[in-house]
Amino acid sequence: GENVEQHPSTLSVQEGDSAVIKCTYSDSASNYFPWYKQELGKRPQLIIDIRSNVGEKKDQRIAVTLNKTAKHFSLHITETQPEDSAVYFCAASIVTEKYGNKLVFGAGTILRVKS
Amino acid sequence: DTAVSQTPKYLVTQMGNDKSIKCEQNLGHDTMYWYKQDSKKFLKIMFSYNNKELIINETVPNRFSPKSPDKAHLNLHINSLELGDSAVYFCASSQGFAEFLSGANVLTFGAGSRLTVL
């Protein structure tokens, strides 16, 4: 299948708290899982990605975990700041018969960090 | 130096008109894409070209026709515009077909073109 489910659709946290966004995918052949951040009125930008041969990756306050058995991956943001407010998209590489690999995006999560 | 640039940034037009959005990348990437982001923020791929060759053509109406004169450019032409075409259209690029085959399509997006059909 080509589905990437993302939850929650909106998330409000207090500044300094942690935020977790979860995604599930259906294609067991998926091997690449990026996360994109889109600030209001701006372009999506890659913030972190993980390949299937790694279970966790961290970059300062951002970390991504991958559970291949359960087919889900999560974005963790610690010590949230107001500038973390944005729409976050997960994506998974999906192998298709017709095209080979393509990225399928989740529906996005609107994160609001309240100060 | 803008890596992926698209024009125009805003486009307001009447139903039934024909319009084009242009995209250029100066990253030396081989693969380019068009994505549509609707009012609910869903990001959906429309087309992908690798080195001027169409490799992804999702289920979009025939009114949408991409054109890639060279690997640095991917333009989108839309005929007979409809209200439902109103959206933000993002151009993107990624490094190459080997990356595409491996699935690691690290995308660099353009700033988006907001199309409003009245």
mmCIF file of C-alpha atoms in Angstrom:
data_model
loop_
_atom_site.group_PDB
_atom_site.id
_atom_site.type_symbol
_atom_site.label_atom_id
_atom_site.label_comp_id
_atom_site.label_asym_id
_atom_site.label_seq_id
_atom_site.Cartn_x
_atom_site.Cartn_y
_atom_site.Cartn_z
ATOM 1 C CA GLY A 1 0.000 0.000 0.000
ATOM 2 C CA GLU A 2 0.890 3.642 -0.349
ATOM 3 C CA ASN A 3 -0.501 4.935 2.918
ATOM 4 C CA VAL A 4 1.441 6.939 5.457
ATOM 5 C CA GLU A 5 -0.678 7.770 8.466
ATOM 6 C CA GLN A 6 0.386 10.638 10.701
ATOM 7 C CA HIS A 7 -0.903 11.533 14.178
ATOM 8 C CA PRO A 8 -1.880 13.807 15.739
ATOM 9 C CA SER A 9 -3.152 16.296 13.189
ATOM 10 C CA THR A 10 -2.670 19.143 15.671
ATOM 11 C CA LEU A 11 -0.519 19.330 18.756
ATOM 12 C CA SER A 12 -0.238 22.120 21.311
ATOM 13 C CA VAL A 13 2.528 22.072 23.889
ATOM 14 C CA GLN A 14 3.887 24.477 26.422
ATOM 15 C CA GLU A 15 7.285 25.952 25.736
ATOM 16 C CA GLY A 16 9.954 23.700 27.192
ATOM 17 C CA ASP A 17 7.841 20.560 26.982
ATOM 18 C CA SER A 18 8.464 17.700 24.557
ATOM 19 C CA ALA A 19 6.459 16.998 21.414
ATOM 20 C CA VAL A 20 6.048 13.611 19.735
ATOM 21 C CA ILE A 21 4.576 12.989 16.309
ATOM 22 C CA LYS A 22 3.980 9.454 15.077
ATOM 23 C CA CYS A 23 3.699 7.955 11.618
ATOM 24 C CA THR A 24 2.882 4.487 10.377
ATOM 25 C CA TYR A 25 3.476 3.048 6.946
ATOM 26 C CA SER A 26 2.237 -0.038 5.186
ATOM 27 C CA ASP A 27 5.009 -1.022 2.753
ATOM 28 C CA SER A 28 7.506 -3.374 4.411
ATOM 29 C CA ALA A 29 10.019 -2.487 1.670
ATOM 30 C CA SER A 30 10.113 1.184 2.725
ATOM 31 C CA ASN A 31 13.674 2.083 3.665
ATOM 32 C CA TYR A 32 13.884 5.856 3.932
ATOM 33 C CA PHE A 33 11.931 8.087 6.327
ATOM 34 C CA PRO A 34 12.435 11.858 6.241
ATOM 35 C CA TRP A 35 10.738 14.556 8.266
ATOM 36 C CA TYR A 36 9.995 17.968 6.798
ATOM 37 C CA LYS A 37 9.117 21.173 8.619
ATOM 38 C CA GLN A 38 6.984 23.815 6.942
ATOM 39 C CA GLU A 39 6.712 27.182 8.633
ATOM 40 C CA LEU A 40 3.702 29.335 7.846
ATOM 41 C CA GLY A 41 3.811 30.497 4.239
ATOM 42 C CA LYS A 42 7.170 28.892 3.575
ATOM 43 C CA ARG A 43 8.536 25.849 1.807
ATOM 44 C CA PRO A 44 8.895 22.417 3.436
ATOM 45 C CA GLN A 45 12.457 21.794 4.562
ATOM 46 C CA LEU A 46 14.135 18.582 5.593
ATOM 47 C CA ILE A 47 14.964 18.565 9.308
ATOM 48 C CA ILE A 48 16.008 14.968 9.875
ATOM 49 C CA ASP A 49 15.851 11.628 8.114
ATOM 50 C CA ILE A 50 16.519 8.011 8.937
ATOM 51 C CA ARG A 51 17.224 4.916 6.902
ATOM 52 C CA SER A 52 15.934 1.483 7.687
ATOM 53 C CA ASN A 53 19.279 0.143 8.894
ATOM 54 C CA VAL A 54 19.204 2.501 11.887
ATOM 55 C CA GLY A 55 16.771 2.498 14.796
ATOM 56 C CA GLU A 56 17.345 6.005 16.090
ATOM 57 C CA LYS A 57 18.955 9.234 15.000
ATOM 58 C CA LYS A 58 19.426 12.431 16.949
ATOM 59 C CA ASP A 59 20.304 15.999 15.996
ATOM 60 C CA GLN A 60 20.368 18.376 18.955
ATOM 61 C CA ARG A 61 16.767 18.706 20.193
ATOM 62 C CA ILE A 62 15.331 16.559 17.419
ATOM 63 C CA ALA A 63 15.336 12.777 17.293
ATOM 64 C CA VAL A 64 13.660 10.189 15.122
ATOM 65 C CA THR A 65 13.009 6.584 16.075
ATOM 66 C CA LEU A 66 12.109 3.768 13.728
ATOM 67 C CA ASN A 67 10.436 0.464 14.533
ATOM 68 C CA LYS A 68 10.558 -1.591 11.347
ATOM 69 C CA THR A 69 8.694 -4.527 12.830
ATOM 70 C CA ALA A 70 5.749 -2.385 13.784
ATOM 71 C CA LYS A 71 6.178 -0.159 10.723
ATOM 72 C CA HIS A 72 6.127 3.079 12.597
ATOM 73 C CA PHE A 73 8.486 5.973 13.147
ATOM 74 C CA SER A 74 8.304 9.005 15.380
ATOM 75 C CA LEU A 75 9.676 12.509 15.636
ATOM 76 C CA HIS A 76 10.657 13.720 19.087
ATOM 77 C CA ILE A 77 11.319 17.382 19.821
ATOM 78 C CA THR A 78 12.620 18.181 23.285
ATOM 79 C CA GLU A 79 12.669 21.551 25.046
ATOM 80 C CA THR A 80 10.278 23.019 22.491
ATOM 81 C CA GLN A 81 10.586 26.669 21.574
ATOM 82 C CA PRO A 82 8.113 29.029 19.876
ATOM 83 C CA GLU A 83 10.104 28.802 16.637
ATOM 84 C CA ASP A 84 9.329 25.075 16.527
ATOM 85 C CA SER A 85 5.732 26.025 15.695
ATOM 86 C CA ALA A 86 5.102 24.762 12.167
ATOM 87 C CA VAL A 87 3.536 21.959 10.153
ATOM 88 C CA TYR A 88 5.591 18.775 10.297
ATOM 89 C CA PHE A 89 5.345 16.137 7.583
ATOM 90 C CA CYS A 90 6.638 12.619 7.785
ATOM 91 C CA ALA A 91 7.292 10.664 4.618
ATOM 92 C CA ALA A 92 8.240 7.153 3.643
ATOM 93 C CA SER A 93 9.798 5.793 0.491
ATOM 94 C CA ILE A 94 7.283 3.484 -1.136
ATOM 95 C CA VAL A 95 8.263 0.913 -3.711
ATOM 96 C CA THR A 96 5.816 0.895 -6.575
ATOM 97 C CA GLU A 97 5.650 -1.525 -9.477
ATOM 98 C CA LYS A 98 5.074 1.302 -11.855
ATOM 99 C CA TYR A 99 7.674 3.840 -10.731
ATOM 100 C CA GLY A 100 10.170 2.225 -8.447
ATOM 101 C CA ASN A 101 10.636 4.390 -5.378
ATOM 102 C CA LYS A 102 8.674 7.473 -4.516
ATOM 103 C CA LEU A 103 8.120 9.459 -1.349
ATOM 104 C CA VAL A 104 4.640 9.444 0.135
ATOM 105 C CA PHE A 105 3.882 12.142 2.683
ATOM 106 C CA GLY A 106 1.758 11.956 5.780
ATOM 107 C CA ALA A 107 -1.080 14.446 6.178
ATOM 108 C CA GLY A 108 0.962 16.756 8.403
ATOM 109 C CA THR A 109 0.852 17.798 12.062
ATOM 110 C CA ILE A 110 0.323 21.402 13.083
ATOM 111 C CA LEU A 111 2.531 21.975 16.112
ATOM 112 C CA ARG A 112 1.883 25.023 18.270
ATOM 113 C CA VAL A 113 4.315 25.891 21.014
ATOM 114 C CA LYS A 114 2.741 28.213 23.570
ATOM 115 C CA SER A 115 5.012 30.556 25.470
ATOM 116 C CA ASP B 1 21.458 32.161 -4.566
ATOM 117 C CA THR B 2 18.095 30.411 -4.559
ATOM 118 C CA ALA B 3 18.522 26.677 -5.055
ATOM 119 C CA VAL B 4 15.032 25.933 -6.411
ATOM 120 C CA SER B 5 13.174 28.937 -7.745
ATOM 121 C CA GLN B 6 9.673 28.995 -9.110
ATOM 122 C CA THR B 7 7.613 31.745 -10.678
ATOM 123 C CA PRO B 8 5.179 33.252 -10.223
ATOM 124 C CA LYS B 9 4.804 33.232 -6.444
ATOM 125 C CA TYR B 10 1.139 34.212 -6.693
ATOM 126 C CA LEU B 11 -1.266 33.646 -9.554
ATOM 127 C CA VAL B 12 -4.903 34.706 -9.577
ATOM 128 C CA THR B 13 -6.919 33.817 -12.662
ATOM 129 C CA GLN B 14 -10.370 33.069 -13.960
ATOM 130 C CA MET B 15 -11.847 29.639 -14.530
ATOM 131 C CA GLY B 16 -11.193 28.333 -18.011
ATOM 132 C CA ASN B 17 -7.888 30.140 -18.471
ATOM 133 C CA ASP B 18 -4.555 28.468 -19.257
ATOM 134 C CA LYS B 19 -1.554 29.247 -17.050
ATOM 135 C CA SER B 20 2.032 28.115 -16.519
ATOM 136 C CA ILE B 21 4.325 27.908 -13.526
ATOM 137 C CA LYS B 22 8.045 27.764 -14.096
ATOM 138 C CA CYS B 23 10.710 26.071 -12.010
ATOM 139 C CA GLU B 24 14.462 26.128 -12.159
ATOM 140 C CA GLN B 25 17.099 24.551 -9.947
ATOM 141 C CA ASN B 26 20.786 25.404 -9.798
ATOM 142 C CA LEU B 27 21.831 22.471 -7.633
ATOM 143 C CA GLY B 28 22.916 20.241 -10.486
ATOM 144 C CA HIS B 29 20.220 17.732 -9.511
ATOM 145 C CA ASP B 30 18.969 15.220 -12.040
ATOM 146 C CA THR B 31 15.457 14.733 -10.668
ATOM 147 C CA MET B 32 12.679 17.302 -10.363
ATOM 148 C CA TYR B 33 9.131 17.122 -9.063
ATOM 149 C CA TRP B 34 5.838 18.950 -8.854
ATOM 150 C CA TYR B 35 3.817 18.653 -5.665
ATOM 151 C CA LYS B 36 0.370 20.034 -4.949
ATOM 152 C CA GLN B 37 -0.554 21.257 -1.470
ATOM 153 C CA ASP B 38 -4.267 21.798 -1.027
ATOM 154 C CA SER B 39 -6.093 23.860 1.583
ATOM 155 C CA LYS B 40 -5.901 20.977 4.066
ATOM 156 C CA LYS B 41 -2.108 20.980 3.751
ATOM 157 C CA PHE B 42 -1.882 17.568 2.068
ATOM 158 C CA LEU B 43 1.304 17.285 0.016
ATOM 159 C CA LYS B 44 0.727 15.114 -3.040
ATOM 160 C CA ILE B 45 3.202 14.319 -5.777
ATOM 161 C CA MET B 46 2.014 15.060 -9.291
ATOM 162 C CA PHE B 47 4.985 14.471 -11.551
ATOM 163 C CA SER B 48 8.639 13.587 -11.430
ATOM 164 C CA TYR B 49 11.245 13.932 -14.151
ATOM 165 C CA ASN B 50 14.719 12.487 -14.209
ATOM 166 C CA ASN B 51 17.084 14.145 -16.630
ATOM 167 C CA LYS B 52 14.181 15.390 -18.755
ATOM 168 C CA GLU B 53 12.442 12.015 -18.759
ATOM 169 C CA LEU B 54 9.055 11.544 -17.087
ATOM 170 C CA ILE B 55 9.300 8.908 -14.358
ATOM 171 C CA ILE B 56 6.262 9.597 -12.179
ATOM 172 C CA ASN B 57 2.878 10.658 -13.469
ATOM 173 C CA GLU B 58 0.278 10.380 -10.763
ATOM 174 C CA THR B 59 -3.424 10.458 -11.429
ATOM 175 C CA VAL B 60 -3.799 14.086 -12.365
ATOM 176 C CA PRO B 61 -6.140 15.443 -15.032
ATOM 177 C CA ASN B 62 -4.812 15.684 -18.574
ATOM 178 C CA ARG B 63 -5.195 19.448 -18.237
ATOM 179 C CA PHE B 64 -1.898 19.392 -16.339
ATOM 180 C CA SER B 65 1.122 18.996 -18.570
ATOM 181 C CA PRO B 66 4.697 19.175 -17.314
ATOM 182 C CA LYS B 67 7.520 20.128 -19.616
ATOM 183 C CA SER B 68 11.223 19.698 -18.975
ATOM 184 C CA PRO B 69 13.362 21.453 -21.598
ATOM 185 C CA ASP B 70 16.500 20.439 -19.704
ATOM 186 C CA LYS B 71 17.299 18.814 -16.386
ATOM 187 C CA ALA B 72 17.473 22.167 -14.591
ATOM 188 C CA HIS B 73 13.950 23.193 -15.557
ATOM 189 C CA LEU B 74 10.528 21.679 -15.005
ATOM 190 C CA ASN B 75 7.542 23.790 -15.964
ATOM 191 C CA LEU B 76 3.895 23.079 -15.277
ATOM 192 C CA HIS B 77 1.207 24.122 -17.715
ATOM 193 C CA ILE B 78 -2.445 23.947 -16.742
ATOM 194 C CA ASN B 79 -5.247 24.186 -19.298
ATOM 195 C CA SER B 80 -8.877 25.101 -18.670
ATOM 196 C CA LEU B 81 -8.374 25.957 -15.012
ATOM 197 C CA GLU B 82 -11.024 24.849 -12.539
ATOM 198 C CA LEU B 83 -11.892 26.042 -9.037
ATOM 199 C CA GLY B 84 -10.474 22.838 -7.563
ATOM 200 C CA ASP B 85 -7.067 23.619 -9.014
ATOM 201 C CA SER B 86 -6.629 26.348 -6.411
ATOM 202 C CA ALA B 87 -3.685 25.257 -4.274
ATOM 203 C CA VAL B 88 -0.039 25.896 -3.610
ATOM 204 C CA TYR B 89 2.174 24.134 -6.146
ATOM 205 C CA PHE B 90 5.679 23.248 -5.006
ATOM 206 C CA CYS B 91 8.526 22.408 -7.286
ATOM 207 C CA ALA B 92 11.291 20.264 -5.786
ATOM 208 C CA SER B 93 14.488 18.573 -6.854
ATOM 209 C CA SER B 94 16.658 15.733 -5.623
ATOM 210 C CA GLN B 95 20.108 14.569 -6.445
ATOM 211 C CA GLY B 96 19.863 11.729 -8.905
ATOM 212 C CA PHE B 97 18.288 8.562 -10.139
ATOM 213 C CA ALA B 98 20.529 6.327 -8.026
ATOM 214 C CA GLU B 99 19.123 8.088 -4.989
ATOM 215 C CA PHE B 100 15.673 7.699 -6.418
ATOM 216 C CA LEU B 101 16.198 3.989 -6.926
ATOM 217 C CA SER B 102 17.463 3.622 -3.360
ATOM 218 C CA GLY B 103 14.484 5.572 -2.087
ATOM 219 C CA ALA B 104 16.554 8.283 -0.420
ATOM 220 C CA ASN B 105 14.969 11.199 -2.196
ATOM 221 C CA VAL B 106 16.200 14.156 -0.171
ATOM 222 C CA LEU B 107 14.015 16.885 -1.558
ATOM 223 C CA THR B 108 14.816 20.563 -1.842
ATOM 224 C CA PHE B 109 11.603 22.514 -2.314
ATOM 225 C CA GLY B 110 10.954 25.779 -4.058
ATOM 226 C CA ALA B 111 9.059 28.540 -2.255
ATOM 227 C CA GLY B 112 5.737 27.542 -3.755
ATOM 228 C CA SER B 113 3.313 29.156 -6.213
ATOM 229 C CA ARG B 114 -0.122 29.968 -4.820
ATOM 230 C CA LEU B 115 -2.715 29.539 -7.548
ATOM 231 C CA THR B 116 -6.176 30.979 -6.974
ATOM 232 C CA VAL B 117 -8.866 30.228 -9.531
ATOM 233 C CA LEU B 118 -11.912 32.504 -9.363
#
